[in-house]
mmCIF file of C-alpha atoms in Angstrom:
data_model
loop_
_atom_site.group_PDB
_atom_site.id
_atom_site.type_symbol
_atom_site.label_atom_id
_atom_site.label_comp_id
_atom_site.label_asym_id
_atom_site.label_seq_id
_atom_site.Cartn_x
_atom_site.Cartn_y
_atom_site.Cartn_z
ATOM 1 C CA UNK A 1 0.003 -0.011 -0.015
ATOM 2 C CA UNK A 2 2.826 2.394 0.888
ATOM 3 C CA UNK A 3 4.354 1.628 -2.561
ATOM 4 C CA UNK A 4 1.032 2.466 -4.213
ATOM 5 C CA UNK A 5 0.826 5.868 -2.434
ATOM 6 C CA UNK A 6 4.394 6.723 -3.357
ATOM 7 C CA UNK A 7 3.776 5.913 -6.991
ATOM 8 C CA UNK A 8 0.627 7.994 -6.884
ATOM 9 C CA UNK A 9 2.498 11.006 -5.480
ATOM 10 C CA UNK A 10 5.094 10.722 -8.156
ATOM 11 C CA UNK A 11 2.471 10.536 -10.824
ATOM 12 C CA UNK A 12 0.684 13.511 -9.394
ATOM 13 C CA UNK A 13 3.735 15.609 -9.573
ATOM 14 C CA UNK A 14 3.915 14.805 -13.290
ATOM 15 C CA UNK A 15 0.254 15.813 -14.087
ATOM 16 C CA UNK A 16 0.130 18.820 -11.686
ATOM 17 C CA UNK A 17 -2.195 17.412 -9.027
ATOM 18 C CA UNK A 18 -1.274 18.319 -5.412
ATOM 19 C CA UNK A 19 -0.311 15.594 -3.042
ATOM 20 C CA UNK A 20 -2.891 16.889 -0.558
ATOM 21 C CA UNK A 21 -5.705 16.467 -3.045
ATOM 22 C CA UNK A 22 -4.547 13.011 -3.760
ATOM 23 C CA UNK A 23 -4.432 12.071 -0.104
ATOM 24 C CA UNK A 24 -7.921 13.391 0.393
ATOM 25 C CA UNK A 25 -8.958 11.321 -2.484
ATOM 26 C CA UNK A 26 -7.639 8.215 -0.814
ATOM 27 C CA UNK A 27 -9.719 9.005 2.219
ATOM 28 C CA UNK A 28 -12.749 9.057 0.004
ATOM 29 C CA UNK A 29 -11.760 5.700 -1.228
ATOM 30 C CA UNK A 30 -11.757 4.379 2.386
ATOM 31 C CA UNK A 31 -15.226 5.834 3.269
ATOM 32 C CA UNK A 32 -18.097 3.369 3.105
ATOM 33 C CA UNK A 33 -20.415 3.847 0.188
ATOM 34 C CA UNK A 34 -23.500 4.407 2.335
ATOM 35 C CA UNK A 35 -21.910 7.029 4.690
ATOM 36 C CA UNK A 36 -23.498 10.482 4.214
ATOM 37 C CA UNK A 37 -21.352 13.392 3.158
ATOM 38 C CA UNK A 38 -21.573 16.134 5.774
ATOM 39 C CA UNK A 39 -20.952 18.749 3.109
ATOM 40 C CA UNK A 40 -23.431 17.265 0.632
ATOM 41 C CA UNK A 41 -24.861 19.848 -1.763
ATOM 42 C CA UNK A 42 -28.314 18.361 -1.165
ATOM 43 C CA UNK A 43 -28.546 19.872 2.354
ATOM 44 C CA UNK A 44 -28.501 23.410 0.966
ATOM 45 C CA UNK A 45 -27.087 26.461 2.759
ATOM 46 C CA UNK A 46 -27.619 26.803 6.446
ATOM 47 C CA UNK A 47 -30.000 29.720 7.277
ATOM 48 C CA UNK A 48 -28.638 32.790 9.118
ATOM 49 C CA UNK A 49 -29.557 32.658 12.792
ATOM 50 C CA UNK A 50 -31.003 36.129 12.540
ATOM 51 C CA UNK A 51 -33.286 35.151 9.614
ATOM 52 C CA UNK A 52 -34.522 31.752 10.727
ATOM 53 C CA UNK A 53 -37.593 31.046 8.598
ATOM 54 C CA UNK A 54 -39.583 29.761 11.562
ATOM 55 C CA UNK A 55 -38.677 32.591 13.969
ATOM 56 C CA UNK A 56 -39.519 35.428 11.636
ATOM 57 C CA UNK A 57 -37.811 38.834 11.683
ATOM 58 C CA UNK A 58 -36.560 39.418 15.230
ATOM 59 C CA UNK A 59 -37.165 43.023 16.455
ATOM 60 C CA UNK A 60 -34.338 45.132 17.757
ATOM 61 C CA UNK A 61 -34.120 44.762 21.546
ATOM 62 C CA UNK A 62 -34.243 48.585 21.950
ATOM 63 C CA UNK A 63 -37.487 49.002 20.009
ATOM 64 C CA UNK A 64 -40.915 47.985 21.317
ATOM 65 C CA UNK A 65 -42.945 46.722 18.399
ATOM 66 C CA UNK A 66 -46.230 47.500 20.233
ATOM 67 C CA UNK A 67 -45.434 51.103 21.206
ATOM 68 C CA UNK A 68 -45.377 52.478 17.678
ATOM 69 C CA UNK A 69 -43.173 55.405 16.630
ATOM 70 C CA UNK A 70 -42.171 57.762 19.433
ATOM 71 C CA UNK A 71 -43.150 61.479 18.837
ATOM 72 C CA UNK A 72 -40.419 63.983 18.294
ATOM 73 C CA UNK A 73 -40.452 66.636 21.039
ATOM 74 C CA UNK A 74 -40.191 69.279 18.337
ATOM 75 C CA UNK A 75 -43.641 68.268 17.026
ATOM 76 C CA UNK A 76 -45.411 68.717 20.421
ATOM 77 C CA UNK A 77 -47.871 71.650 20.498
ATOM 78 C CA UNK A 78 -46.761 74.736 22.348
ATOM 79 C CA UNK A 79 -48.344 75.186 25.762
ATOM 80 C CA UNK A 80 -47.299 76.368 29.211
ATOM 81 C CA UNK A 81 -46.176 72.916 30.374
ATOM 82 C CA UNK A 82 -44.334 71.973 27.184
ATOM 83 C CA UNK A 83 -42.525 75.308 26.898
ATOM 84 C CA UNK A 84 -41.351 75.172 30.499
ATOM 85 C CA UNK A 85 -40.472 71.467 30.537
ATOM 86 C CA UNK A 86 -43.066 70.621 33.257
ATOM 87 C CA UNK A 87 -44.172 67.003 32.926
ATOM 88 C CA UNK A 88 -46.055 66.666 36.237
ATOM 89 C CA UNK A 89 -47.256 68.529 39.309
ATOM 90 C CA UNK A 90 -48.873 71.973 39.788
ATOM 91 C CA UNK A 91 -47.093 75.140 38.613
ATOM 92 C CA UNK A 92 -47.936 78.868 38.651
ATOM 93 C CA UNK A 93 -48.724 80.783 35.501
ATOM 94 C CA UNK A 94 -49.398 84.364 36.640
ATOM 95 C CA UNK A 95 -52.377 84.158 39.020
ATOM 96 C CA UNK A 96 -53.404 80.704 37.715
ATOM 97 C CA UNK A 97 -52.460 77.281 39.061
ATOM 98 C CA UNK A 98 -51.705 74.854 36.177
ATOM 99 C CA UNK A 99 -51.562 71.034 36.482
ATOM 100 C CA UNK A 100 -49.109 69.461 34.011
ATOM 101 C CA UNK A 101 -48.973 65.869 32.707
ATOM 102 C CA UNK A 102 -47.575 63.841 29.841
ATOM 103 C CA UNK A 103 -49.846 62.641 27.039
ATOM 104 C CA UNK A 104 -48.621 60.742 23.973
ATOM 105 C CA UNK A 105 -45.074 61.796 24.786
ATOM 106 C CA UNK A 106 -45.840 65.498 25.072
ATOM 107 C CA UNK A 107 -46.206 67.671 28.144
ATOM 108 C CA UNK A 108 -49.753 69.097 28.220
ATOM 109 C CA UNK A 109 -51.948 71.212 30.479
ATOM 110 C CA UNK A 110 -54.222 68.915 32.463
ATOM 111 C CA UNK A 111 -55.979 71.621 34.504
ATOM 112 C CA UNK A 112 -55.952 75.399 34.982
ATOM 113 C CA UNK A 113 -57.542 77.200 37.939
ATOM 114 C CA UNK A 114 -57.549 80.949 38.583
ATOM 115 C CA UNK A 115 -56.569 81.689 42.167
ATOM 116 C CA UNK A 116 -59.345 84.264 42.470
ATOM 117 C CA UNK A 117 -59.668 87.750 44.012
ATOM 118 C CA UNK A 118 -57.278 88.553 46.816
ATOM 119 C CA UNK A 119 -55.043 85.615 45.976
ATOM 120 C CA UNK A 120 -51.777 85.115 44.161
ATOM 121 C CA UNK A 121 -49.965 81.979 42.917
ATOM 122 C CA UNK A 122 -46.585 81.091 44.353
ATOM 123 C CA UNK A 123 -44.620 77.907 44.975
ATOM 124 C CA UNK A 124 -47.097 75.758 43.094
ATOM 125 C CA UNK A 125 -50.129 76.798 45.124
ATOM 126 C CA UNK A 126 -52.682 79.612 45.531
ATOM 127 C CA UNK A 127 -52.223 81.806 48.593
ATOM 128 C CA UNK A 128 -53.442 85.162 49.950
ATOM 129 C CA UNK A 129 -51.638 88.117 48.373
ATOM 130 C CA UNK A 130 -49.805 90.613 50.612
ATOM 131 C CA UNK A 131 -52.741 93.058 50.548
ATOM 132 C CA UNK A 132 -55.279 90.395 51.523
ATOM 133 C CA UNK A 133 -53.471 88.431 54.190
ATOM 134 C CA UNK A 134 -56.465 87.539 56.355
ATOM 135 C CA UNK A 135 -58.118 84.227 55.507
ATOM 136 C CA UNK A 136 -61.873 83.904 56.088
ATOM 137 C CA UNK A 137 -64.035 80.990 54.991
ATOM 138 C CA UNK A 138 -62.077 80.414 51.821
ATOM 139 C CA UNK A 139 -61.627 84.134 51.108
ATOM 140 C CA UNK A 140 -58.544 86.324 51.394
ATOM 141 C CA UNK A 141 -59.625 89.504 53.158
ATOM 142 C CA UNK A 142 -58.004 92.870 53.694
ATOM 143 C CA UNK A 143 -56.110 92.819 57.000
ATOM 144 C CA UNK A 144 -58.276 94.272 59.745
ATOM 145 C CA UNK A 145 -61.585 93.337 58.099
ATOM 146 C CA UNK A 146 -64.287 91.384 59.871
ATOM 147 C CA UNK A 147 -65.009 87.742 59.006
ATOM 148 C CA UNK A 148 -68.643 86.966 58.227
ATOM 149 C CA UNK A 149 -70.284 83.666 57.272
ATOM 150 C CA UNK A 150 -70.669 84.971 53.714
ATOM 151 C CA UNK A 151 -67.055 86.152 53.491
ATOM 152 C CA UNK A 152 -65.005 89.197 54.358
ATOM 153 C CA UNK A 153 -66.861 91.969 56.144
ATOM 154 C CA UNK A 154 -65.979 95.663 55.961
ATOM 155 C CA UNK A 155 -65.557 97.667 59.170
ATOM 156 C CA UNK A 156 -66.954 101.110 59.930
ATOM 157 C CA UNK A 157 -64.894 103.693 58.071
ATOM 158 C CA UNK A 158 -64.690 107.270 56.825
ATOM 159 C CA UNK A 159 -63.223 107.653 53.338
ATOM 160 C CA UNK A 160 -62.835 111.017 51.630
ATOM 161 C CA UNK A 161 -65.751 112.492 53.519
ATOM 162 C CA UNK A 162 -67.995 109.458 53.058
ATOM 163 C CA UNK A 163 -69.225 107.765 56.244
ATOM 164 C CA UNK A 164 -69.545 104.000 55.977
ATOM 165 C CA UNK A 165 -71.264 101.621 58.369
ATOM 166 C CA UNK A 166 -69.998 98.040 58.801
ATOM 167 C CA UNK A 167 -71.231 95.740 56.068
ATOM 168 C CA UNK A 168 -70.864 92.125 54.907
ATOM 169 C CA UNK A 169 -69.255 91.058 51.611
ATOM 170 C CA UNK A 170 -71.157 92.629 48.722
ATOM 171 C CA UNK A 171 -72.934 95.172 50.906
ATOM 172 C CA UNK A 172 -73.104 98.840 49.957
ATOM 173 C CA UNK A 173 -73.242 102.066 51.902
ATOM 174 C CA UNK A 174 -72.181 105.644 52.175
ATOM 175 C CA UNK A 175 -73.409 108.989 53.449
ATOM 176 C CA UNK A 176 -71.586 112.306 53.151
ATOM 177 C CA UNK A 177 -70.275 113.486 56.485
ATOM 178 C CA UNK A 178 -71.613 116.569 58.249
ATOM 179 C CA UNK A 179 -70.543 119.741 56.498
ATOM 180 C CA UNK A 180 -70.296 117.977 53.119
ATOM 181 C CA UNK A 181 -72.853 117.866 50.316
ATOM 182 C CA UNK A 182 -73.486 115.375 47.540
ATOM 183 C CA UNK A 183 -73.723 111.576 47.500
ATOM 184 C CA UNK A 184 -71.306 108.710 47.875
ATOM 185 C CA UNK A 185 -71.525 104.966 47.450
ATOM 186 C CA UNK A 186 -69.078 102.168 48.305
ATOM 187 C CA UNK A 187 -69.259 98.369 47.980
ATOM 188 C CA UNK A 188 -67.652 95.896 50.380
ATOM 189 C CA UNK A 189 -65.149 93.731 48.470
ATOM 190 C CA UNK A 190 -62.963 91.171 50.332
ATOM 191 C CA UNK A 191 -63.163 93.200 53.519
ATOM 192 C CA UNK A 192 -62.193 96.496 51.857
ATOM 193 C CA UNK A 193 -64.417 99.329 50.628
ATOM 194 C CA UNK A 194 -64.466 99.737 46.852
ATOM 195 C CA UNK A 195 -65.683 103.144 45.631
ATOM 196 C CA UNK A 196 -68.641 103.194 43.249
ATOM 197 C CA UNK A 197 -69.005 106.986 43.367
ATOM 198 C CA UNK A 198 -68.022 109.735 45.774
ATOM 199 C CA UNK A 199 -69.439 113.150 45.157
ATOM 200 C CA UNK A 200 -69.015 114.482 48.712
ATOM 201 C CA UNK A 201 -67.831 118.099 48.520
ATOM 202 C CA UNK A 202 -67.047 120.702 51.118
ATOM 203 C CA UNK A 203 -70.005 123.074 51.240
ATOM 204 C CA UNK A 204 -67.765 125.991 52.170
ATOM 205 C CA UNK A 205 -65.942 125.941 48.833
ATOM 206 C CA UNK A 206 -67.420 126.571 45.443
ATOM 207 C CA UNK A 207 -67.004 124.118 42.547
ATOM 208 C CA UNK A 208 -69.385 125.744 40.053
ATOM 209 C CA UNK A 209 -70.106 129.163 38.499
ATOM 210 C CA UNK A 210 -71.356 131.684 41.046
ATOM 211 C CA UNK A 211 -73.979 133.115 38.710
ATOM 212 C CA UNK A 212 -75.716 132.211 35.508
ATOM 213 C CA UNK A 213 -78.673 133.002 33.232
ATOM 214 C CA UNK A 214 -82.209 132.635 34.518
ATOM 215 C CA UNK A 215 -82.674 129.704 32.118
ATOM 216 C CA UNK A 216 -80.544 127.614 34.520
ATOM 217 C CA UNK A 217 -83.463 127.546 37.006
ATOM 218 C CA UNK A 218 -86.447 125.170 36.834
ATOM 219 C CA UNK A 219 -89.463 125.729 39.016
ATOM 220 C CA UNK A 220 -91.339 122.762 40.562
ATOM 221 C CA UNK A 221 -94.680 123.966 41.925
ATOM 222 C CA UNK A 222 -95.578 120.549 43.375
ATOM 223 C CA UNK A 223 -92.633 120.614 45.728
ATOM 224 C CA UNK A 224 -92.340 124.420 46.059
ATOM 225 C CA UNK A 225 -88.739 124.255 44.819
ATOM 226 C CA UNK A 226 -86.380 125.617 42.174
ATOM 227 C CA UNK A 227 -83.559 123.500 40.731
ATOM 228 C CA UNK A 228 -80.303 125.153 39.666
ATOM 229 C CA UNK A 229 -78.930 123.200 36.687
ATOM 230 C CA UNK A 230 -75.456 124.706 37.139
ATOM 231 C CA UNK A 231 -74.833 123.788 40.768
ATOM 232 C CA UNK A 232 -77.320 120.936 41.053
ATOM 233 C CA UNK A 233 -78.738 122.502 44.206
ATOM 234 C CA UNK A 234 -82.470 122.473 44.806
ATOM 235 C CA UNK A 235 -83.844 125.543 46.617
ATOM 236 C CA UNK A 236 -86.971 126.257 48.634
ATOM 237 C CA UNK A 237 -89.082 128.519 46.449
ATOM 238 C CA UNK A 238 -90.901 130.329 49.295
ATOM 239 C CA UNK A 239 -88.610 131.743 51.951
ATOM 240 C CA UNK A 240 -89.164 131.193 55.648
ATOM 241 C CA UNK A 241 -90.126 133.972 58.023
ATOM 242 C CA UNK A 242 -87.666 135.886 60.203
ATOM 243 C CA UNK A 243 -86.446 133.593 62.949
ATOM 244 C CA UNK A 244 -83.338 132.869 65.013
ATOM 245 C CA UNK A 245 -80.502 130.813 63.526
ATOM 246 C CA UNK A 246 -81.336 127.702 65.562
ATOM 247 C CA UNK A 247 -85.011 127.951 64.520
ATOM 248 C CA UNK A 248 -84.015 128.318 60.880
ATOM 249 C CA UNK A 249 -81.879 125.148 61.052
ATOM 250 C CA UNK A 250 -84.720 123.206 62.701
ATOM 251 C CA UNK A 251 -87.182 124.495 60.116
ATOM 252 C CA UNK A 252 -85.115 123.196 57.207
ATOM 253 C CA UNK A 253 -84.490 119.838 58.904
ATOM 254 C CA UNK A 254 -88.249 119.309 59.293
ATOM 255 C CA UNK A 255 -89.050 120.128 55.676
ATOM 256 C CA UNK A 256 -90.178 117.019 53.688
ATOM 257 C CA UNK A 257 -91.041 118.402 50.248
ATOM 258 C CA UNK A 258 -89.936 115.988 47.517
ATOM 259 C CA UNK A 259 -89.184 113.280 50.074
ATOM 260 C CA UNK A 260 -85.602 114.525 50.505
ATOM 261 C CA UNK A 261 -83.545 115.888 53.375
ATOM 262 C CA UNK A 262 -83.355 119.661 53.501
ATOM 263 C CA UNK A 263 -80.885 121.881 55.354
ATOM 264 C CA UNK A 264 -79.865 125.522 55.840
ATOM 265 C CA UNK A 265 -77.301 126.530 53.152
ATOM 266 C CA UNK A 266 -73.691 127.620 53.607
ATOM 267 C CA UNK A 267 -72.637 131.140 52.692
ATOM 268 C CA UNK A 268 -71.000 130.026 49.425
ATOM 269 C CA UNK A 269 -74.162 128.146 48.401
ATOM 270 C CA UNK A 270 -76.448 131.108 49.126
ATOM 271 C CA UNK A 271 -74.145 133.467 47.208
ATOM 272 C CA UNK A 272 -74.470 131.219 44.155
ATOM 273 C CA UNK A 273 -77.956 132.556 43.431
ATOM 274 C CA UNK A 274 -76.894 136.201 43.655
ATOM 275 C CA UNK A 275 -77.018 137.990 40.276
ATOM 276 C CA UNK A 276 -74.224 140.599 40.245
ATOM 277 C CA UNK A 277 -75.950 142.443 37.386
ATOM 278 C CA UNK A 278 -78.969 143.194 39.591
ATOM 279 C CA UNK A 279 -79.673 145.312 42.635
ATOM 280 C CA UNK A 280 -82.532 145.749 45.097
ATOM 281 C CA UNK A 281 -82.931 142.791 44.945
ATOM 282 C CA UNK A 282 -79.696 141.337 43.594
ATOM 283 C CA UNK A 283 -81.530 138.393 42.023
ATOM 284 C CA UNK A 284 -83.982 137.823 39.171
ATOM 285 C CA UNK A 285 -87.131 137.880 41.242
ATOM 286 C CA UNK A 286 -89.326 137.641 38.081
ATOM 287 C CA UNK A 287 -88.254 134.038 37.693
ATOM 288 C CA UNK A 288 -88.297 132.813 41.263
ATOM 289 C CA UNK A 289 -87.831 133.948 44.878
ATOM 290 C CA UNK A 290 -90.621 136.489 44.213
ATOM 291 C CA UNK A 291 -91.195 137.003 47.927
ATOM 292 C CA UNK A 292 -87.823 138.706 48.418
ATOM 293 C CA UNK A 293 -87.968 142.245 49.660
ATOM 294 C CA UNK A 294 -85.325 144.933 49.575
ATOM 295 C CA UNK A 295 -82.822 144.573 52.389
ATOM 296 C CA UNK A 296 -83.736 140.972 53.148
ATOM 297 C CA UNK A 297 -80.911 139.194 54.977
ATOM 298 C CA UNK A 298 -80.767 135.395 55.017
ATOM 299 C CA UNK A 299 -79.110 133.079 57.528
ATOM 300 C CA UNK A 300 -76.346 130.609 56.597
ATOM 301 C CA UNK A 301 -74.740 127.810 58.613
ATOM 302 C CA UNK A 302 -71.241 129.208 58.111
ATOM 303 C CA UNK A 303 -69.749 130.556 61.349
ATOM 304 C CA UNK A 304 -67.765 133.805 61.260
ATOM 305 C CA UNK A 305 -64.188 133.122 62.338
ATOM 306 C CA UNK A 306 -63.572 136.815 62.957
ATOM 307 C CA UNK A 307 -66.034 136.816 65.844
ATOM 308 C CA UNK A 308 -67.021 133.734 67.861
ATOM 309 C CA UNK A 309 -70.775 133.295 68.197
ATOM 310 C CA UNK A 310 -71.464 135.076 64.905
ATOM 311 C CA UNK A 311 -72.658 133.627 61.561
ATOM 312 C CA UNK A 312 -72.453 134.789 57.971
ATOM 313 C CA UNK A 313 -75.600 136.335 56.459
ATOM 314 C CA UNK A 314 -76.227 137.166 52.778
ATOM 315 C CA UNK A 315 -77.785 140.549 51.915
ATOM 316 C CA UNK A 316 -80.065 140.164 48.906
ATOM 317 C CA UNK A 317 -80.426 143.914 48.454
ATOM 318 C CA UNK A 318 -76.843 144.651 47.390
ATOM 319 C CA UNK A 319 -75.609 141.093 46.963
ATOM 320 C CA UNK A 320 -73.133 141.358 49.789
ATOM 321 C CA UNK A 321 -72.481 139.568 53.066
ATOM 322 C CA UNK A 322 -72.279 140.499 56.750
ATOM 323 C CA UNK A 323 -71.906 138.761 60.103
ATOM 324 C CA UNK A 324 -74.654 138.629 62.661
ATOM 325 C CA UNK A 325 -74.502 137.417 66.209
ATOM 326 C CA UNK A 326 -76.309 134.161 66.885
ATOM 327 C CA UNK A 327 -78.574 135.168 69.788
ATOM 328 C CA UNK A 328 -82.200 134.744 70.729
ATOM 329 C CA UNK A 329 -82.793 138.386 69.755
ATOM 330 C CA UNK A 330 -81.438 138.210 66.186
ATOM 331 C CA UNK A 331 -83.996 137.357 63.501
ATOM 332 C CA UNK A 332 -83.298 136.851 59.778
ATOM 333 C CA UNK A 333 -85.066 135.184 56.862
ATOM 334 C CA UNK A 334 -84.066 131.726 55.743
ATOM 335 C CA UNK A 335 -84.277 129.582 52.622
ATOM 336 C CA UNK A 336 -83.669 125.823 52.697
ATOM 337 C CA UNK A 337 -81.626 123.830 50.174
ATOM 338 C CA UNK A 338 -80.891 120.219 49.262
#
């Protein structure tokens, strides 16, 4: 056998066949006929482990096939939570409390609540603002206010000449203080008074023209009164008889014409109906105040600072003024106003 192999190698070298190929060939000669060839072409190529026909396409371990495509943050709609990067919890947006959450990969606003009057938003919660630091039944009241079952109550107060009695939340009130004319109205809001209107003016100082044409006066026979459209004052048409100053004040206070409160005028108010273009009397008596007589002096409530116990009086003869002592023996005419 060894001689046969040697001869075969020699022959192979002549025809150009490698010795290794020839040795392999001898192995084939030794193999039984029925032994299968492990590299038989009938088996076909082995499938790639990643593409096994029975397993199907295997998903990438980092990708969830059920989750679908993840949204790009740049495609999320703009909103308070998304712009600020808030994905959960409550956050302040001005005076509003905003609840943030994530939905479909985007930060969205889940809830928005306004903190309400007297409150501010800070630290992720609504709280009383510095001007309304007193808590009352869910309200934030002005410090020093009263606490009522309905909310913040307003205490008794005097604001710019307007007198206010204590009131509950939403209540209104207001009366001009003594010595002031006009009307005022305030509303109680969170324990503080909120002005609706305040027309209280000092009766001793003029805020309107002192004189005007007769057309500015309107006579009301039903209430025995004359309305001045310039000053807004309503005058008693028929003057009162000569009396003392205290009697004149009481007479005006008891007058009920028109269902309004009447009073004795101040010196500046009484001078407003003087007509400087007239004399004896210094008023257009053809239009109203027809009962005036020459030299008629009328009481006012304005005291004379130059002499204690004296009051200013208006002379409707010359249109001037004088001071008269307030005594039981001094009598002057009077005319009420409202």
